[in-house]
Amino acid sequence: MYNSNVVELLKSFSAWELNHLEDFLDSPFHNKNKRVRRLFRHLRAAIEAGDRSQLDKEACFDAVYAQEEFDKQKLYNISSLLFRNINAYASFRRYQHEKGDQLLHLLTEHITRKNWSAYEKTAKQLQNLGFRGEDKEFYSYRAGILRIRKDLETQRLSNEAFYTTIDHLDRFYLFARLRMACEYLNRGNVITHEQNNVSDIEPLLGLLHKPSSASEEGSSLQLYSNIYRMLTSPDQPDFFQKCISLLRTDEFLGLEDKRDGASYCINYCIRQLNLGKLEYQRQLFELYIWTIEEEILFEAGELAEWHFKNIVSITIRENQLDYAEEFVQKYSGFLPEAVRENASQFNRASIYFARKAFSKAKKLLIKVQFLDIFYSLDSKVLLAKIYFEEGEFEALNNLLKTFNTFLSRDNILSENQRSIYKNFIWLVTKLVEIAELVRLVPISQMKAKNAELKAGLEKRRNTAQYAWVHEKVESLGVADS
């Protein structure tokens, strides 16, 4: 049973969860089969002891059916029953956290039992839960449906519940479609997907009117409509600036909206920088500093590794190396445990590179495990920069060839992301050619090579590490030749 579903599921539980699961299985309300409890205790003991032999089918059968002859079907049946009970526990645990769903189901019970006084008290409880934005509209719509049913049961001849319920449904739909469209557009800049009209919500935007009074729901819809415009019209910076203004000044926006909005604006800045628009560098730096100071990007006490990496990167670009080191030291502990060491090593390597401590940077890069495709890509970029700075052109050319092959075979990256790294490879290859020739002839005598690189740099502004490439071009004298 070592690779069985039930064992894999139990391995994912913490000690605290296993204790509560045991209480759940011991409760006759949830489980009356003593063999289920026996199998659970046997599997838990074997997993915690790391004793794989006790996970053999025969050992598990003996623990449940002592003195009986091995029966594969019996073991399968009791394992399936335990698996269903574990899933029931997991669902029960989740349901305990869904207070809104609990109250909706309780409202349904009150209607069924015609307990109208209890219904009104429960409806008030649901209203006071403090849901925000899309969740508020969703639960208000669901409660409205039940209110209509209650009105029919009590023969209340008012259409007020119909009007308010339809309004909540419209706003919930607008919220959901705006969020999904924004996420779809954002993903299209990172990973590949087929072309379709998922993101086409222009007909719906006509339904979005400016609320007559300030409200959280109105603020959220205004924020996401501007995010949508920012993503569909990236050449119009007014939408980006409007998003930033709303995030910083709108008191009705909740933390979740601020976190999502900030992430979209951060990605927008990064894409503009990849297009060579260096004026967004300072804006990205200030945006990241603000989100860290306000603790907007933290979720469940953790900071996502890609935000961590981007903060270090933009801080280095702003030549704030002391701040970058302080940031890594202070906030590494907030990274998810599974990636903490990897992220810390990579970003420390980036700081060493910025301080021109190339040997130290290489030693740290060797320790980075390529568990994430973007860490793999950015590690290759950083290693290429180190090889160039140290003049190790043979090693660099070999790296660029394998890098190019990797990109050609990858089918996860979007074409936009792939082109960013392809352009980097092309430009660095040309830089190496000129750097090697400079040792033999004056730069002024390489007009054809110079012209090709200058034209390529202008054409390939959408490249990884554009600022660094531009700096290397200038240092070779190509820009002025």
Coordinates of C-alpha atoms in Angstrom, one line a residue, residues 79-300:
S79 CA -8.9 1.0 2.4
S80 CA -11.6 2.5 0.3
L81 CA -13.8 3.2 3.3
L82 CA -10.9 4.8 5.1
F83 CA -10.1 6.9 2.1
R84 CA -13.7 8.1 2.0
N85 CA -13.6 8.9 5.7
I86 CA -10.4 10.9 5.3
N87 CA -11.9 12.9 2.4
A88 CA -15.0 13.5 4.5
Y89 CA -12.8 14.9 7.3
A90 CA -11.0 17.1 4.9
S91 CA -14.3 18.5 3.6
F92 CA -15.6 18.9 7.1
R93 CA -12.5 20.9 8.1
R94 CA -12.9 23.1 5.1
Y95 CA -16.6 23.6 5.8
Q96 CA -15.8 24.7 9.3
H97 CA -13.9 27.7 7.8
E98 CA -16.7 28.6 5.4
K99 CA -19.0 30.5 7.7
G100 CA -21.0 32.0 4.8
D101 CA -21.8 28.6 3.4
Q102 CA -22.8 27.4 6.9
L103 CA -25.3 30.3 7.3
L104 CA -26.7 29.8 3.8
H105 CA -27.4 26.2 4.5
L106 CA -28.9 27.2 7.9
L107 CA -31.2 29.7 6.2
T108 CA -32.4 26.8 3.9
E109 CA -33.1 24.7 7.0
H110 CA -35.1 27.6 8.6
I111 CA -37.2 27.9 5.4
T112 CA -37.9 24.2 5.3
R113 CA -39.0 24.2 8.9
K114 CA -40.8 27.6 8.5
N115 CA -38.9 29.0 11.5
W116 CA -39.1 32.6 10.4
S117 CA -37.8 34.3 13.5
A118 CA -34.6 32.1 13.4
Y119 CA -34.4 32.9 9.7
E120 CA -34.2 36.6 10.3
K121 CA -31.6 36.3 13.0
T122 CA -29.4 34.1 10.7
A123 CA -29.9 36.4 7.7
K124 CA -28.6 39.3 10.0
Q125 CA -25.6 37.1 11.0
L126 CA -24.8 36.5 7.3
Q127 CA -25.1 40.2 6.5
N128 CA -22.7 41.1 9.4
L129 CA -19.9 38.7 8.4
G130 CA -18.1 41.5 6.6
F131 CA -17.5 39.9 3.2
R132 CA -15.9 42.2 0.7
G133 CA -16.1 42.8 -3.0
E134 CA -16.8 39.7 -5.1
D135 CA -17.6 37.5 -2.1
K136 CA -20.0 40.1 -0.7
E137 CA -21.9 40.2 -4.0
F138 CA -21.9 36.3 -4.3
Y139 CA -23.3 35.7 -0.8
S140 CA -25.8 38.6 -1.1
Y141 CA -27.0 37.0 -4.3
R142 CA -27.4 33.6 -2.7
A143 CA -29.1 35.1 0.3
G144 CA -31.4 37.0 -2.0
I145 CA -32.5 33.8 -3.7
L146 CA -33.4 32.4 -0.3
R147 CA -35.2 35.6 0.6
I148 CA -37.3 35.3 -2.5
R149 CA -38.2 31.7 -1.6
K150 CA -39.0 32.9 2.0
D151 CA -41.3 35.7 0.6
L152 CA -43.1 33.2 -1.5
E153 CA -43.6 30.9 1.5
T154 CA -45.0 33.7 3.6
Q155 CA -47.0 35.2 0.7
R156 CA -45.2 38.6 0.9
L157 CA -46.1 40.4 -2.3
S158 CA -43.1 42.7 -2.7
N159 CA -40.6 42.7 -5.6
E160 CA -37.9 44.4 -3.5
A161 CA -36.0 41.1 -3.0
F162 CA -36.0 40.4 -6.8
Y163 CA -34.5 43.8 -7.6
T164 CA -31.7 43.7 -5.0
T165 CA -30.9 40.1 -5.9
I166 CA -30.6 40.8 -9.6
D167 CA -28.4 43.8 -8.8
H168 CA -26.1 41.6 -6.7
L169 CA -26.0 39.0 -9.4
D170 CA -25.0 41.6 -12.0
R171 CA -22.2 42.9 -9.8
F172 CA -21.0 39.5 -8.9
Y173 CA -20.9 38.6 -12.6
L174 CA -19.0 41.8 -13.4
F175 CA -16.5 41.1 -10.6
A176 CA -15.9 37.5 -11.8
R177 CA -15.6 38.3 -15.5
L178 CA -13.2 41.2 -14.8
R179 CA -11.0 39.2 -12.6
M180 CA -10.9 36.2 -15.0
A181 CA -10.2 38.4 -18.0
C182 CA -7.4 40.2 -16.2
E183 CA -5.8 37.0 -15.0
Y184 CA -6.1 35.5 -18.5
L185 CA -4.5 38.5 -20.1
N186 CA -1.7 38.5 -17.5
R187 CA -1.0 34.8 -17.9
G188 CA -0.8 35.3 -21.7
N189 CA 2.3 37.4 -21.1
V190 CA 4.0 34.5 -19.2
I191 CA 2.7 31.2 -20.4
T192 CA 1.4 30.1 -23.8
H193 CA -2.3 29.5 -24.5
E194 CA -4.6 29.3 -27.4
Q195 CA -6.2 32.4 -28.8
N196 CA -9.9 32.8 -27.9
N197 CA -12.3 35.5 -26.7
V198 CA -12.0 34.7 -22.9
S199 CA -10.6 38.2 -22.3
D200 CA -13.1 40.1 -24.5
I201 CA -15.4 41.8 -22.1
E202 CA -15.8 45.1 -23.9
P203 CA -19.6 44.6 -24.1
L204 CA -19.8 44.2 -20.3
L205 CA -17.8 47.3 -19.5
G206 CA -20.8 49.4 -20.6
L207 CA -22.6 48.0 -17.5
L208 CA -20.0 49.4 -15.3
H209 CA -21.2 52.8 -14.1
K210 CA -19.6 55.1 -11.6
P211 CA -21.4 54.5 -8.3
S212 CA -23.5 57.4 -6.9
S213 CA -21.7 57.1 -3.6
A214 CA -18.2 55.9 -2.6
S215 CA -18.2 52.2 -1.7
E216 CA -15.9 49.2 -1.5
E217 CA -17.7 47.4 -4.3
G218 CA -17.5 50.5 -6.5
S219 CA -13.8 50.9 -5.7
S220 CA -13.0 47.3 -6.5
L221 CA -14.9 47.4 -9.9
Q222 CA -13.1 50.6 -10.8
L223 CA -9.7 49.1 -9.9
Y224 CA -10.3 46.0 -12.0
S225 CA -11.7 47.9 -14.9
N226 CA -8.5 50.0 -15.0
I227 CA -6.4 46.9 -14.6
Y228 CA -8.2 45.5 -17.6
R229 CA -7.6 48.6 -19.6
M230 CA -3.9 48.7 -18.5
L231 CA -3.5 45.1 -19.8
T232 CA -5.3 45.6 -23.1
S233 CA -3.8 49.0 -23.8
P234 CA -0.2 48.7 -22.5
D235 CA 1.0 51.7 -24.5
Q236 CA -1.4 54.1 -22.6
P237 CA 0.3 54.7 -19.2
D238 CA -2.7 56.6 -17.9
F239 CA -4.4 53.4 -16.9
F240 CA -1.3 52.3 -15.0
Q241 CA -1.2 55.6 -13.2
K242 CA -4.9 55.4 -12.3
C243 CA -4.4 51.9 -10.8
I244 CA -1.5 53.2 -8.7
S245 CA -3.6 56.2 -7.5
L246 CA -6.5 53.9 -6.5
L247 CA -4.2 51.5 -4.7
R248 CA -2.5 54.3 -2.7
T249 CA -5.4 56.5 -1.9
D250 CA -8.8 54.6 -2.1
E251 CA -9.7 53.8 1.5
F252 CA -12.4 51.4 0.4
L253 CA -10.1 48.9 -1.2
G254 CA -9.5 45.7 0.9
L255 CA -6.2 44.0 1.4
E256 CA -6.9 41.3 -1.2
D257 CA -7.8 43.9 -3.9
K258 CA -4.6 45.9 -3.0
R259 CA -2.5 42.7 -3.2
D260 CA -3.9 41.7 -6.6
G261 CA -3.8 45.2 -8.0
A262 CA -0.2 45.7 -6.9
S263 CA 0.8 42.4 -8.5
Y264 CA -0.7 43.4 -11.8
C265 CA 1.0 46.8 -11.7
I266 CA 4.3 45.2 -10.8
N267 CA 4.0 42.8 -13.8
Y268 CA 3.1 45.8 -16.0
C269 CA 6.3 47.6 -15.0
I270 CA 8.4 44.6 -15.6
R271 CA 7.0 44.1 -19.1
Q272 CA 7.7 47.8 -19.8
L273 CA 11.3 47.4 -18.6
N274 CA 11.7 44.4 -20.8
L275 CA 10.7 46.6 -23.7
G276 CA 13.5 48.9 -22.8
K277 CA 11.4 51.6 -21.2
L278 CA 13.8 52.4 -18.4
E279 CA 11.6 55.2 -16.9
Y280 CA 9.6 52.4 -15.3
Q281 CA 12.5 51.3 -13.2
R282 CA 12.1 53.9 -10.5
Q283 CA 8.3 53.4 -10.5
L284 CA 8.8 49.7 -10.0
F285 CA 11.3 50.3 -7.1
E286 CA 8.9 52.7 -5.4
L287 CA 6.0 50.4 -5.9
Y288 CA 7.8 47.5 -4.3
I289 CA 9.0 49.5 -1.4
W290 CA 5.5 50.7 -0.7
T291 CA 4.0 47.2 -0.8
I292 CA 6.7 45.9 1.5
E293 CA 6.3 48.7 4.0
E294 CA 2.5 48.3 4.0
E295 CA 2.8 44.5 4.1
I296 CA 0.5 44.2 1.1
L297 CA 2.4 41.4 -0.7
F298 CA 2.5 39.1 2.3
E299 CA -0.1 36.3 2.3
A300 CA -0.6 34.1 5.3

